[in-house]
PDB file of C-alpha atoms in Angstrom:
ATOM      1  CA  MET D  88      85.660-215.709 119.381  1.00 89.00           C
ATOM      2  CA  MET D  89      82.890-214.897 116.908  1.00 93.00           C
ATOM      3  CA  ALA D  90      83.297-218.407 115.554  1.00 94.00           C
ATOM      4  CA  LEU D  91      82.790-219.932 118.998  1.00 95.00           C
ATOM      5  CA  ALA D  92      79.868-217.595 119.693  1.00 95.00           C
ATOM      6  CA  GLY D  93      78.269-218.465 116.362  1.00 95.00           C
ATOM      7  CA  PHE D  94      78.692-222.188 116.878  1.00 95.00           C
ATOM      8  CA  LEU D  95      77.197-222.114 120.383  1.00 95.00           C
ATOM      9  CA  VAL D  96      74.276-219.974 119.211  1.00 94.00           C
ATOM     10  CA  GLY D  97      73.599-222.268 116.257  1.00 94.00           C
ATOM     11  CA  PHE D  98      73.853-225.515 118.211  1.00 94.00           C
ATOM     12  CA  GLY D  99      72.163-224.122 121.313  1.00 93.00           C
ATOM     13  CA  THR D 100      69.128-222.656 119.571  1.00 93.00           C
ATOM     14  CA  ARG D 101      68.450-225.938 117.798  1.00 92.00           C
ATOM     15  CA  LEU D 102      68.921-228.035 120.916  1.00 92.00           C
ATOM     16  CA  GLY D 103      66.879-225.602 122.976  1.00 91.00           C
ATOM     17  CA  SER D 104      64.219-225.111 120.307  1.00 89.00           C
ATOM     18  CA  GLY D 105      64.425-221.347 120.246  1.00 88.00           C
ATOM     19  CA  CYS D 106      66.120-218.059 121.005  1.00 91.00           C
ATOM     20  CA  THR D 107      65.193-214.575 122.150  1.00 90.00           C
ATOM     21  CA  SER D 108      62.672-214.290 119.321  1.00 90.00           C
ATOM     22  CA  GLY D 109      61.276-217.786 119.547  1.00 88.00           C
ATOM     23  CA  HIS D 110      61.045-218.259 123.285  1.00 91.00           C
ATOM     24  CA  GLY D 111      61.084-214.630 124.324  1.00 88.00           C
ATOM     25  CA  VAL D 112      58.818-212.852 121.863  1.00 90.00           C
ATOM     26  CA  CYS D 113      56.533-215.770 120.927  1.00 90.00           C
ATOM     27  CA  GLY D 114      56.787-218.271 123.751  1.00 89.00           C
ATOM     28  CA  LEU D 115      56.307-215.988 126.740  1.00 91.00           C
ATOM     29  CA  PRO D 116      53.065-214.417 125.448  1.00 90.00           C
ATOM     30  CA  ARG D 117      51.708-217.946 125.009  1.00 90.00           C
ATOM     31  CA  PHE D 118      52.504-218.580 128.671  1.00 91.00           C
ATOM     32  CA  SER D 119      54.679-221.458 127.591  1.00 91.00           C
ATOM     33  CA  LYS D 120      56.342-223.122 130.579  1.00 91.00           C
ATOM     34  CA  ARG D 121      59.183-224.208 128.298  1.00 92.00           C
ATOM     35  CA  SER D 122      59.735-220.638 127.145  1.00 93.00           C
ATOM     36  CA  PHE D 123      59.733-219.187 130.638  1.00 93.00           C
ATOM     37  CA  ILE D 124      62.424-221.646 131.666  1.00 93.00           C
ATOM     38  CA  ALA D 125      64.428-221.257 128.436  1.00 93.00           C
ATOM     39  CA  THR D 126      64.322-217.464 128.582  1.00 93.00           C
ATOM     40  CA  GLY D 127      65.364-217.462 132.224  1.00 94.00           C
ATOM     41  CA  VAL D 128      68.222-219.863 131.541  1.00 94.00           C
ATOM     42  CA  PHE D 129      69.688-218.098 128.527  1.00 93.00           C
ATOM     43  CA  MET D 130      69.330-214.680 130.124  1.00 94.00           C
ATOM     44  CA  GLY D 131      71.063-215.963 133.226  1.00 94.00           C
ATOM     45  CA  PHE D 132      73.893-217.563 131.288  1.00 95.00           C
ATOM     46  CA  GLY D 133      74.253-214.513 129.052  1.00 94.00           C
ATOM     47  CA  ILE D 134      74.673-212.333 132.125  1.00 95.00           C
ATOM     48  CA  LEU D 135      77.017-214.855 133.751  1.00 95.00           C
ATOM     49  CA  THR D 136      79.160-215.137 130.621  1.00 95.00           C
ATOM     50  CA  VAL D 137      79.549-211.365 130.308  1.00 94.00           C
ATOM     51  CA  ALA D 138      80.430-211.141 133.993  1.00 93.00           C
ATOM     52  CA  VAL D 139      83.053-213.885 133.715  1.00 94.00           C
ATOM     53  CA  LEU D 140      84.568-212.506 130.503  1.00 93.00           C
ATOM     54  CA  GLY D 141      84.576-209.062 132.104  1.00 89.00           C
ATOM     55  CA  SER D 142      86.465-210.164 135.164  1.00 88.00           C
ATOM     56  CA  LEU D 143      88.978-212.035 132.994  1.00 87.00           C
ATOM     57  CA  GLY D 144      89.745-208.675 131.414  1.00 70.00           C
TER      58      GLY D 144
ATOM     59  CA  MET P 144      51.944-212.571  97.227  1.00 81.00           C
ATOM     60  CA  ASN P 145      52.915-214.476 100.357  1.00 84.00           C
ATOM     61  CA  PHE P 146      56.509-213.953  99.353  1.00 89.00           C
ATOM     62  CA  ILE P 147      55.997-210.178  99.257  1.00 92.00           C
ATOM     63  CA  ILE P 148      54.251-210.183 102.630  1.00 91.00           C
ATOM     64  CA  SER P 149      57.021-212.280 104.145  1.00 90.00           C
ATOM     65  CA  PHE P 150      59.580-209.908 102.722  1.00 93.00           C
ATOM     66  CA  VAL P 151      57.794-206.881 104.158  1.00 94.00           C
ATOM     67  CA  LEU P 152      57.476-208.543 107.573  1.00 92.00           C
ATOM     68  CA  GLY P 153      61.161-209.414 107.531  1.00 92.00           C
ATOM     69  CA  PHE P 154      61.922-205.850 106.571  1.00 93.00           C
ATOM     70  CA  ILE P 155      59.874-204.463 109.474  1.00 94.00           C
ATOM     71  CA  PHE P 156      61.522-206.897 111.890  1.00 92.00           C
ATOM     72  CA  SER P 157      64.937-205.864 110.630  1.00 92.00           C
ATOM     73  CA  ILE P 158      64.167-202.177 111.076  1.00 93.00           C
ATOM     74  CA  GLY P 159      63.044-202.878 114.621  1.00 91.00           C
ATOM     75  CA  LEU P 160      66.238-204.775 115.396  1.00 91.00           C
ATOM     76  CA  SER P 161      68.351-202.009 113.900  1.00 91.00           C
ATOM     77  CA  ILE P 162      66.615-199.039 115.536  1.00 92.00           C
ATOM     78  CA  SER P 163      66.557-200.698 118.927  1.00 91.00           C
ATOM     79  CA  GLY P 164      70.242-201.479 118.799  1.00 90.00           C
ATOM     80  CA  MET P 165      69.740-205.217 119.028  1.00 91.00           C
ATOM     81  CA  VAL P 166      72.093-205.605 116.031  1.00 93.00           C
ATOM     82  CA  ASN P 167      74.874-203.889 117.965  1.00 94.00           C
ATOM     83  CA  PRO P 168      76.839-206.469 119.974  1.00 93.00           C
ATOM     84  CA  ASN P 169      78.162-203.792 122.322  1.00 93.00           C
ATOM     85  CA  LYS P 170      74.610-202.777 123.168  1.00 93.00           C
ATOM     86  CA  VAL P 171      73.655-206.393 123.875  1.00 93.00           C
ATOM     87  CA  ILE P 172      76.715-207.047 126.010  1.00 93.00           C
ATOM     88  CA  GLY P 173      76.007-203.814 127.865  1.00 93.00           C
ATOM     89  CA  PHE P 174      72.518-205.125 128.575  1.00 92.00           C
ATOM     90  CA  LEU P 175      73.883-208.466 129.773  1.00 93.00           C
ATOM     91  CA  ASP P 176      76.425-206.672 131.967  1.00 93.00           C
ATOM     92  CA  LEU P 177      73.941-206.669 134.805  1.00 90.00           C
ATOM     93  CA  LEU P 178      76.673-207.093 137.389  1.00 88.00           C
ATOM     94  CA  GLY P 179      78.843-204.359 135.887  1.00 86.00           C
ATOM     95  CA  ASP P 180      78.071-201.319 133.785  1.00 87.00           C
ATOM     96  CA  TRP P 181      74.405-202.102 133.113  1.00 91.00           C
ATOM     97  CA  ASP P 182      72.760-200.656 130.005  1.00 91.00           C
ATOM     98  CA  PRO P 183      69.040-201.355 130.528  1.00 91.00           C
ATOM     99  CA  ASP P 184      67.834-200.054 127.139  1.00 90.00           C
ATOM    100  CA  LEU P 185      67.317-203.454 125.534  1.00 91.00           C
ATOM    101  CA  ILE P 186      64.839-204.428 128.181  1.00 90.00           C
ATOM    102  CA  PHE P 187      62.392-202.347 126.177  1.00 90.00           C
ATOM    103  CA  VAL P 188      62.999-204.564 123.152  1.00 89.00           C
ATOM    104  CA  MET P 189      62.057-207.850 124.802  1.00 88.00           C
ATOM    105  CA  GLY P 190      59.559-206.079 127.008  1.00 90.00           C
ATOM    106  CA  GLY P 191      57.964-204.239 124.104  1.00 91.00           C
ATOM    107  CA  ALA P 192      57.858-207.196 121.748  1.00 91.00           C
ATOM    108  CA  ALA P 193      56.716-209.775 124.298  1.00 91.00           C
ATOM    109  CA  GLY P 194      54.444-207.255 125.997  1.00 92.00           C
ATOM    110  CA  LEU P 195      52.724-206.399 122.735  1.00 93.00           C
ATOM    111  CA  ASN P 196      52.166-210.059 121.988  1.00 92.00           C
ATOM    112  CA  PHE P 197      50.686-210.781 125.407  1.00 93.00           C
ATOM    113  CA  ILE P 198      47.836-208.660 124.089  1.00 94.00           C
ATOM    114  CA  THR P 199      47.822-209.462 120.374  1.00 93.00           C
ATOM    115  CA  PHE P 200      48.176-213.244 120.721  1.00 92.00           C
ATOM    116  CA  ARG P 201      44.954-213.359 122.729  1.00 91.00           C
ATOM    117  CA  PHE P 202      43.110-212.313 119.595  1.00 91.00           C
ATOM    118  CA  VAL P 203      45.380-213.701 116.894  1.00 91.00           C
ATOM    119  CA  LEU P 204      45.521-217.227 118.295  1.00 89.00           C
ATOM    120  CA  LYS P 205      41.736-217.409 118.550  1.00 90.00           C
ATOM    121  CA  ARG P 206      41.551-217.309 114.753  1.00 90.00           C
ATOM    122  CA  PRO P 207      41.464-220.627 112.839  1.00 90.00           C
ATOM    123  CA  ASN P 208      44.587-219.742 110.883  1.00 89.00           C
ATOM    124  CA  PRO P 209      47.033-216.916 110.237  1.00 87.00           C
ATOM    125  CA  LEU P 210      46.247-214.379 107.518  1.00 84.00           C
ATOM    126  CA  ILE P 211      48.525-215.864 104.896  1.00 84.00           C
ATOM    127  CA  GLU P 212      48.785-219.503 105.925  1.00 85.00           C
ATOM    128  CA  GLN P 213      46.427-222.466 106.161  1.00 88.00           C
ATOM    129  CA  SER P 214      47.181-223.168 109.794  1.00 87.00           C
ATOM    130  CA  PHE P 215      49.161-222.029 112.757  1.00 88.00           C
ATOM    131  CA  ASN P 216      52.456-223.804 113.213  1.00 86.00           C
ATOM    132  CA  LEU P 217      52.774-223.806 116.983  1.00 87.00           C
ATOM    133  CA  PRO P 218      55.037-225.941 119.128  1.00 85.00           C
ATOM    134  CA  SER P 219      52.925-228.164 121.337  1.00 84.00           C
ATOM    135  CA  SER P 220      55.442-229.681 123.691  1.00 85.00           C
ATOM    136  CA  THR P 221      55.245-228.706 127.338  1.00 85.00           C
ATOM    137  CA  ILE P 222      58.038-230.900 128.629  1.00 87.00           C
ATOM    138  CA  VAL P 223      60.940-229.110 130.237  1.00 88.00           C
ATOM    139  CA  ASP P 224      63.718-231.515 129.374  1.00 91.00           C
ATOM    140  CA  SER P 225      67.500-231.484 129.415  1.00 90.00           C
ATOM    141  CA  ARG P 226      67.582-230.482 125.736  1.00 91.00           C
ATOM    142  CA  LEU P 227      65.715-227.292 126.470  1.00 92.00           C
ATOM    143  CA  VAL P 228      67.901-226.404 129.427  1.00 94.00           C
ATOM    144  CA  ILE P 229      71.259-227.382 127.960  1.00 94.00           C
ATOM    145  CA  GLY P 230      70.374-225.781 124.634  1.00 94.00           C
ATOM    146  CA  SER P 231      69.430-222.569 126.417  1.00 94.00           C
ATOM    147  CA  ILE P 232      72.652-222.652 128.421  1.00 95.00           C
ATOM    148  CA  LEU P 233      74.744-223.034 125.264  1.00 95.00           C
ATOM    149  CA  PHE P 234      72.789-220.308 123.506  1.00 95.00           C
ATOM    150  CA  GLY P 235      73.156-218.006 126.516  1.00 95.00           C
ATOM    151  CA  ILE P 236      76.916-218.514 126.623  1.00 96.00           C
ATOM    152  CA  GLY P 237      77.298-217.951 122.885  1.00 95.00           C
ATOM    153  CA  TRP P 238      75.120-214.861 123.162  1.00 95.00           C
ATOM    154  CA  GLY P 239      77.218-213.528 126.011  1.00 94.00           C
ATOM    155  CA  ILE P 240      80.434-214.090 124.074  1.00 95.00           C
ATOM    156  CA  GLY P 241      79.367-212.569 120.775  1.00 95.00           C
ATOM    157  CA  GLY P 242      76.557-210.230 121.757  1.00 94.00           C
ATOM    158  CA  ILE P 243      74.558-211.490 118.780  1.00 93.00           C
ATOM    159  CA  CYS P 244      71.643-213.833 118.388  1.00 92.00           C
ATOM    160  CA  PRO P 245      70.366-215.362 115.122  1.00 93.00           C
ATOM    161  CA  GLY P 246      68.172-212.520 113.827  1.00 91.00           C
ATOM    162  CA  PRO P 247      70.691-209.718 114.320  1.00 92.00           C
ATOM    163  CA  GLY P 248      73.431-212.026 113.079  1.00 93.00           C
ATOM    164  CA  ILE P 249      71.754-212.416 109.723  1.00 92.00           C
ATOM    165  CA  ALA P 250      70.759-208.757 109.557  1.00 92.00           C
ATOM    166  CA  ASN P 251      74.389-207.774 110.151  1.00 93.00           C
ATOM    167  CA  LEU P 252      75.545-209.787 107.137  1.00 93.00           C
ATOM    168  CA  PHE P 253      74.590-206.828 105.023  1.00 90.00           C
ATOM    169  CA  THR P 254      77.271-204.697 106.642  1.00 91.00           C
ATOM    170  CA  LEU P 255      79.687-207.020 104.816  1.00 91.00           C
ATOM    171  CA  LYS P 256      81.984-206.990 107.830  1.00 92.00           C
ATOM    172  CA  ALA P 257      84.058-210.011 108.799  1.00 93.00           C
ATOM    173  CA  GLU P 258      82.571-210.656 112.247  1.00 92.00           C
ATOM    174  CA  PRO P 259      78.937-211.177 111.202  1.00 94.00           C
ATOM    175  CA  ILE P 260      80.032-213.401 108.321  1.00 95.00           C
ATOM    176  CA  VAL P 261      82.145-215.546 110.623  1.00 95.00           C
ATOM    177  CA  PHE P 262      79.336-215.607 113.183  1.00 95.00           C
ATOM    178  CA  VAL P 263      76.677-216.717 110.702  1.00 95.00           C
ATOM    179  CA  ALA P 264      78.987-219.251 109.060  1.00 96.00           C
ATOM    180  CA  PHE P 265      79.655-220.909 112.404  1.00 96.00           C
ATOM    181  CA  MET P 266      76.022-220.575 113.441  1.00 95.00           C
ATOM    182  CA  ILE P 267      75.114-222.631 110.387  1.00 95.00           C
ATOM    183  CA  ILE P 268      77.879-225.105 111.201  1.00 96.00           C
ATOM    184  CA  GLY P 269      76.496-225.301 114.740  1.00 95.00           C
ATOM    185  CA  MET P 270      72.982-225.923 113.471  1.00 94.00           C
ATOM    186  CA  LEU P 271      74.145-228.639 111.081  1.00 95.00           C
ATOM    187  CA  SER P 272      76.268-230.162 113.836  1.00 94.00           C
ATOM    188  CA  PHE P 273      73.144-230.409 115.925  1.00 94.00           C
ATOM    189  CA  LYS P 274      71.396-232.327 113.145  1.00 92.00           C
ATOM    190  CA  TRP P 275      74.301-234.770 113.029  1.00 92.00           C
ATOM    191  CA  PHE P 276      74.420-235.005 116.828  1.00 92.00           C
ATOM    192  CA  ASP P 277      70.676-235.626 116.978  1.00 90.00           C
ATOM    193  CA  LYS P 278      70.894-238.487 114.471  1.00 91.00           C
ATOM    194  CA  LEU P 279      73.733-239.974 116.481  1.00 90.00           C
ATOM    195  CA  ILE P 280      71.638-239.928 119.657  1.00 87.00           C
ATOM    196  CA  GLU P 281      68.682-241.487 117.837  1.00 87.00           C
ATOM    197  CA  ARG P 282      70.815-244.293 116.493  1.00 87.00           C
ATOM    198  CA  GLU P 283      72.215-244.977 119.939  1.00 86.00           C
ATOM    199  CA  ASN P 284      68.725-245.085 121.425  1.00 85.00           C
ATOM    200  CA  ASN P 285      67.603-247.583 118.816  1.00 82.00           C
ATOM    201  CA  GLU P 286      70.413-250.020 119.520  1.00 73.00           C
TER     202      GLU P 286
END
């Protein structure tokens, strides 16, 4: 599972041009439209993923 | 000298990640468990870091260059494209599965445990795969 997580994080941060540090900590304070969207999307999918994995037990 | 400064900054960042619990996957998953057993603590990490920079960037970015570099290296794109969205989706899913993002992943390597090593190894594979995937797309667009 860590392998899958690592792969998705590696591929996703490059495709999306950033992560919690890039978009969250640096992009939001610059009022970057891209960062607002990116942060919203990855937060949403993080929450969704945990919810789904949780209900699968 | 720049090397020393970079090292110190990395060190400070790492301490912040460790103290806040960002390096602890259970803490992160607890934070993302909004619909279940929500642990709100990590909101102070993003909130604190981003909040601080809402103030500091106003002054820092007015300067001609950073303290130890010739120029700022800021992304200039404003396009919200499918790459941004799909990339963020993939990152979000990976983050939800592992409870780790790149910074904490690397910081955790020093615990010499199996999970962080596997995570970082596959993160690198993922990043390299993107490079390969990107070249593939470019070649297709040029044909």
